[in-house]
CSV table of C-alpha atoms in Angstrom, one decimal:
chain,number,residue,atom,x,y,z
A,1,MET,CA,0.0,0.1,0.0
A,2,SER,CA,1.4,3.4,-1.0
A,3,LEU,CA,2.2,6.1,1.6
A,4,PRO,CA,-0.1,8.8,2.1
A,5,ALA,CA,1.0,12.0,0.3
A,6,GLY,CA,-0.3,15.4,-0.2
A,7,MET,CA,-1.3,18.7,1.5
A,8,LEU,CA,-3.8,19.8,4.2
A,9,LEU,CA,-4.7,23.4,4.5
A,10,VAL,CA,-5.4,24.2,8.2
A,11,ASP,CA,-6.7,27.3,10.0
A,12,LYS,CA,-4.4,27.5,13.0
A,13,PRO,CA,-6.2,28.7,16.1
A,14,ARG,CA,-4.8,31.4,18.4
A,15,ASP,CA,-2.6,30.1,21.2
A,16,TRP,CA,-1.5,26.9,19.3
A,17,THR,CA,2.1,26.6,18.0
A,18,SER,CA,2.5,25.4,14.5
A,19,HIS,CA,4.4,22.5,15.9
A,20,ASP,CA,1.4,21.5,17.9
A,21,VAL,CA,-0.9,21.6,15.0
A,22,ALA,CA,1.3,19.2,13.1
A,23,ALA,CA,1.6,16.9,15.9
A,24,VAL,CA,-2.2,16.7,16.3
A,25,LEU,CA,-2.5,16.0,12.5
A,26,ARG,CA,0.2,13.4,12.6
A,27,LYS,CA,-2.2,11.3,14.6
A,28,LEU,CA,-4.4,10.9,11.5
A,29,PHE,CA,-1.7,8.7,9.8
A,30,ALA,CA,0.2,5.5,10.6
A,31,ARG,CA,3.4,5.7,12.7
A,32,GLY,CA,6.3,6.8,10.6
A,33,VAL,CA,4.4,9.0,8.1
A,34,LYS,CA,6.1,12.4,8.1
A,35,VAL,CA,4.0,15.5,8.6
A,36,GLY,CA,5.4,19.0,8.3
A,37,HIS,CA,4.5,22.6,7.6
A,38,THR,CA,5.8,25.3,5.3
A,39,GLY,CA,6.2,28.2,7.5
A,40,THR,CA,5.7,28.8,11.3
A,41,LEU,CA,2.9,31.1,12.6
A,42,ASP,CA,3.4,32.6,16.1
A,43,PRO,CA,1.0,31.3,18.8
A,44,LEU,CA,-0.7,34.6,18.9
A,45,ALA,CA,-1.5,34.4,15.2
A,46,THR,CA,-4.3,32.6,13.5
A,47,GLY,CA,-4.8,31.5,9.8
A,48,LEU,CA,-3.4,29.6,7.0
A,49,LEU,CA,-1.0,26.7,7.8
A,50,VAL,CA,0.2,24.6,4.8
A,51,VAL,CA,0.7,21.1,6.1
A,52,LEU,CA,2.6,18.6,3.9
A,53,VAL,CA,2.2,14.8,4.3
A,54,GLY,CA,4.5,11.9,3.5
A,55,PRO,CA,6.8,12.3,0.4
A,56,CYS,CA,5.3,15.8,-0.1
A,57,THR,CA,7.3,17.1,2.9
A,58,ARG,CA,10.4,17.1,0.5
A,59,LEU,CA,8.6,20.2,-1.1
A,60,GLN,CA,8.9,22.1,2.2
A,61,ALA,CA,11.9,24.3,1.1
A,62,ARG,CA,10.3,25.2,-2.3
A,63,LEU,CA,7.0,26.2,-0.8
A,64,GLN,CA,8.5,28.3,2.0
A,65,GLY,CA,9.5,30.6,-0.8
A,66,PHE,CA,6.0,31.8,-1.5
A,67,ASP,CA,4.8,35.4,-0.7
A,68,LYS,CA,2.4,35.8,2.2
A,69,VAL,CA,-0.6,37.8,2.9
A,70,TYR,CA,-1.5,38.9,6.5
A,71,SER,CA,-4.1,41.1,8.1
A,72,GLY,CA,-4.2,42.2,11.8
A,73,THR,CA,-3.7,44.9,14.2
A,74,ILE,CA,-0.7,46.9,15.6
A,75,ARG,CA,-0.7,48.5,19.0
A,76,LEU,CA,1.5,51.7,18.9
A,77,GLY,CA,3.0,53.0,22.0
A,78,VAL,CA,4.2,49.7,23.5
A,79,LYS,CA,7.4,47.8,23.0
A,80,THR,CA,7.6,44.2,24.3
A,81,ASP,CA,10.4,41.6,24.4
A,82,THR,CA,8.5,39.4,22.0
A,83,GLY,CA,7.4,42.1,19.6
A,84,ASP,CA,3.7,41.2,20.4
A,85,VAL,CA,1.3,42.0,23.1
A,86,THR,CA,1.9,38.5,24.7
A,87,GLY,CA,5.5,39.6,25.8
A,88,LYS,CA,6.7,41.5,28.7
A,89,VAL,CA,6.4,45.4,28.2
A,90,GLN,CA,9.8,47.0,27.9
A,91,ALA,CA,8.7,50.6,27.1
A,92,VAL,CA,5.6,52.8,26.9
A,93,PHE,CA,5.6,55.9,24.7
A,94,PRO,CA,3.0,58.5,23.9
A,95,VAL,CA,1.3,58.0,20.5
A,96,PRO,CA,1.3,61.2,18.5
A,97,PRO,CA,-1.8,62.6,17.0
A,98,LEU,CA,-2.2,60.6,13.7
A,99,SER,CA,-5.0,60.3,11.1
A,100,LEU,CA,-5.6,57.4,9.0
A,101,ALA,CA,-4.2,59.4,6.1
A,102,ASP,CA,-1.0,59.8,8.0
A,103,LEU,CA,-0.6,56.0,8.6
A,104,THR,CA,-1.5,55.2,5.0
A,105,ARG,CA,1.3,57.4,3.9
A,106,ALA,CA,3.7,55.9,6.4
A,107,LEU,CA,2.9,52.2,5.3
A,108,ALA,CA,3.2,53.2,1.6
A,109,ALA,CA,6.6,54.6,2.3
A,110,LEU,CA,7.8,51.3,3.8
A,111,GLU,CA,6.8,49.3,0.6
A,112,GLY,CA,9.7,47.7,-1.3
A,113,GLU,CA,12.9,46.5,0.5
A,114,VAL,CA,13.0,47.0,4.3
A,115,SER,CA,16.0,46.1,6.6
A,116,ALA,CA,14.9,45.0,10.1
A,117,PRO,CA,16.3,42.7,12.7
A,118,ALA,CA,14.5,39.4,13.5
A,119,PRO,CA,12.7,39.3,16.8
A,120,ALA,CA,14.7,37.9,19.7
A,121,TYR,CA,11.8,35.4,20.1
A,122,SER,CA,12.1,33.7,16.7
A,123,ALA,CA,13.5,30.6,14.9
A,124,VAL,CA,16.3,32.5,13.2
A,125,LYS,CA,19.5,30.8,13.9
A,126,HIS,CA,22.7,32.2,15.7
A,127,ARG,CA,25.6,29.7,15.8
A,128,GLY,CA,23.2,26.9,15.2
A,129,LYS,CA,20.7,27.6,17.8
A,130,ALA,CA,17.4,29.5,17.5
A,131,LEU,CA,17.2,33.1,18.8
A,132,TYR,CA,14.5,32.2,21.2
A,133,ALA,CA,16.6,29.7,23.1
A,134,TYR,CA,19.0,32.6,23.8
A,135,ALA,CA,16.1,35.0,24.8
A,136,ARG,CA,14.6,32.5,27.1
A,137,ALA,CA,18.0,32.0,28.9
A,138,GLY,CA,18.5,35.7,29.0
A,139,ILE,CA,21.5,35.6,26.9
A,140,PRO,CA,21.9,38.6,24.6
A,141,VAL,CA,23.3,38.0,21.1
A,142,PRO,CA,24.0,40.4,18.0
A,143,VAL,CA,21.1,40.2,15.6
A,144,LYS,CA,22.0,41.4,12.1
A,145,PRO,CA,19.3,43.2,10.1
A,146,ARG,CA,17.5,41.1,7.6
A,147,THR,CA,16.1,42.3,4.4
A,148,CYS,CA,12.5,41.7,3.7
A,149,VAL,CA,10.2,42.7,0.8
A,150,ILE,CA,6.9,44.5,1.3
A,151,ARG,CA,4.8,44.1,-1.8
A,152,SER,CA,1.8,46.2,-0.4
A,153,TRP,CA,1.0,47.5,3.2
A,154,LYS,CA,-2.5,49.2,3.6
A,155,ALA,CA,-4.0,51.0,6.6
A,156,LEU,CA,-7.6,49.8,6.9
A,157,ALA,CA,-8.8,51.5,10.1
A,158,TRP,CA,-7.2,53.6,13.1
A,159,GLU,CA,-8.7,54.0,16.5
A,160,SER,CA,-5.5,55.0,18.6
A,161,PRO,CA,-3.5,53.1,19.5
A,162,GLU,CA,-4.8,50.2,17.4
A,163,LEU,CA,-4.0,50.1,13.7
A,164,THR,CA,-5.8,47.7,11.4
A,165,HIS,CA,-3.8,46.6,8.4
A,166,ARG,CA,-3.2,44.2,5.6
A,167,LEU,CA,0.2,43.3,4.4
A,168,SER,CA,1.5,41.4,1.3
A,169,CYS,CA,5.2,40.5,1.8
A,170,GLY,CA,7.9,38.1,0.6
A,171,SER,CA,9.0,35.0,2.4
A,172,GLY,CA,10.9,35.5,5.7
A,173,THR,CA,9.2,38.6,6.8
A,174,TYR,CA,8.5,39.1,10.5
A,175,VAL,CA,5.4,41.2,11.2
A,176,ARG,CA,6.6,41.8,14.6
A,177,SER,CA,9.7,43.5,13.3
A,178,LEU,CA,7.7,45.6,10.9
A,179,ALA,CA,5.6,46.7,13.6
A,180,GLU,CA,8.6,47.9,15.6
A,181,VAL,CA,10.0,49.6,12.5
A,182,LEU,CA,6.7,51.3,11.8
A,183,GLY,CA,6.6,52.5,15.5
A,184,GLU,CA,10.0,54.0,15.2
A,185,LYS,CA,9.0,55.8,12.1
A,186,LEU,CA,6.1,57.4,13.7
A,187,GLY,CA,8.0,58.5,16.6
A,188,CYS,CA,6.9,56.0,19.1
A,189,VAL,CA,7.1,52.0,19.2
A,190,GLY,CA,4.8,49.3,18.2
A,191,ALA,CA,3.8,45.7,18.9
A,192,VAL,CA,1.6,43.2,17.1
A,193,SER,CA,-1.7,42.8,18.9
A,194,SER,CA,-3.5,40.3,16.4
A,195,LEU,CA,-2.3,38.7,13.3
A,196,ARG,CA,-4.0,36.5,10.7
A,197,ARG,CA,-2.3,34.7,7.7
A,198,GLU,CA,-4.7,34.8,4.8
A,199,LYS,CA,-2.6,33.5,1.8
A,200,VAL,CA,0.6,31.5,1.1
A,201,GLY,CA,1.4,31.9,-2.5
A,202,PRO,CA,-1.7,30.4,-4.4
A,203,PHE,CA,-3.1,29.0,-1.3
A,204,ASP,CA,-6.0,30.9,0.5
A,205,ILE,CA,-7.5,30.7,4.0
A,206,ALA,CA,-11.0,30.3,2.4
A,207,GLN,CA,-9.7,26.8,1.2
A,208,ALA,CA,-8.6,25.8,4.7
A,209,LEU,CA,-10.2,23.4,7.4
A,210,SER,CA,-10.6,24.4,11.0
A,211,LEU,CA,-8.3,22.3,13.2
A,212,ASP,CA,-11.2,20.6,14.8
A,213,ALA,CA,-12.6,19.6,11.1
A,214,ALA,CA,-9.2,18.4,10.0
A,215,ARG,CA,-8.6,16.3,13.2
A,216,ALA,CA,-12.0,14.7,12.8
A,217,LEU,CA,-11.6,13.6,9.1
A,218,SER,CA,-12.1,9.8,8.5
A,219,PRO,CA,-9.4,7.8,7.0
A,220,GLN,CA,-11.5,8.0,3.6
A,221,ALA,CA,-12.0,11.6,3.8
A,222,VAL,CA,-8.2,12.1,4.5
A,223,ARG,CA,-7.3,10.1,1.4
A,224,ARG,CA,-9.7,12.2,-0.7
A,225,VAL,CA,-8.4,15.5,0.6
A,226,LEU,CA,-4.8,14.4,0.0
A,227,SER,CA,-5.5,13.0,-3.5
A,228,ALA,CA,-7.2,16.1,-4.6
A,229,SER,CA,-4.5,18.3,-3.2
A,230,LEU,CA,-1.7,16.7,-5.4
A,231,SER,CA,-2.9,18.4,-8.8
A,232,VAL,CA,-3.1,21.8,-6.7
A,233,LEU,CA,0.4,21.2,-5.4
A,234,ASP,CA,1.8,20.3,-8.9
A,235,HIS,CA,0.1,23.6,-10.4
A,236,ALA,CA,1.6,25.6,-7.6
A,237,LEU,CA,5.2,24.2,-8.2
A,238,LYS,CA,5.0,24.8,-11.9
A,239,GLU,CA,4.4,28.5,-11.0
A,240,THR,CA,7.5,28.5,-8.6
A,241,PRO,CA,10.4,27.1,-10.4
A,242,ALA,CA,13.1,25.4,-8.2
A,243,ARG,CA,16.1,27.6,-7.3
């Protein structure tokens, strides 16, 4: 009997790690079947997690290169150790009087290539170890700025200190870092207060199953979902040549 292979699109709930979601879905399959995902979402974040199964886990590196689309909120005037509102507050600044038009211009000015350090609490490696491991141990490490690409960044609503926005960006972008960059540009600081991933390349959150629905799939339904995903994956890969 052939190994299961394919893709599951799952809507990650808040307060779950991406690793935990993959671990739950792994229980749908026999022991030894590989299950992985194409890009971590922070516990605070919700939204699209592309989960690969069986031999399709070999495609992880290629699919990680897709652009992403996020929506969410940024709280201006607050800086935390994690870059989002779940972290320890490190600084509080007054938020200047701003209009939605001011914020629209500020976001548009950041479109293109932006240099920003990765968050201290992230999986970016330093000497073979994730930055979050150093942060949890209280060990400071130098973090080099990373270049990310902002395709489009729109201000949707503004009720001080909360900015609602929508961001289209290249792979490897940390929205928490961009929140801090934006805050500094506006003369204050900023932290992510909510985040939802809407798209990963051609894959859309509208196509995703809730985690509860995914974990409740029967073996027959799992096979149908995986089988149907193979042509979708093939089309996506044709649109993204190997590097």
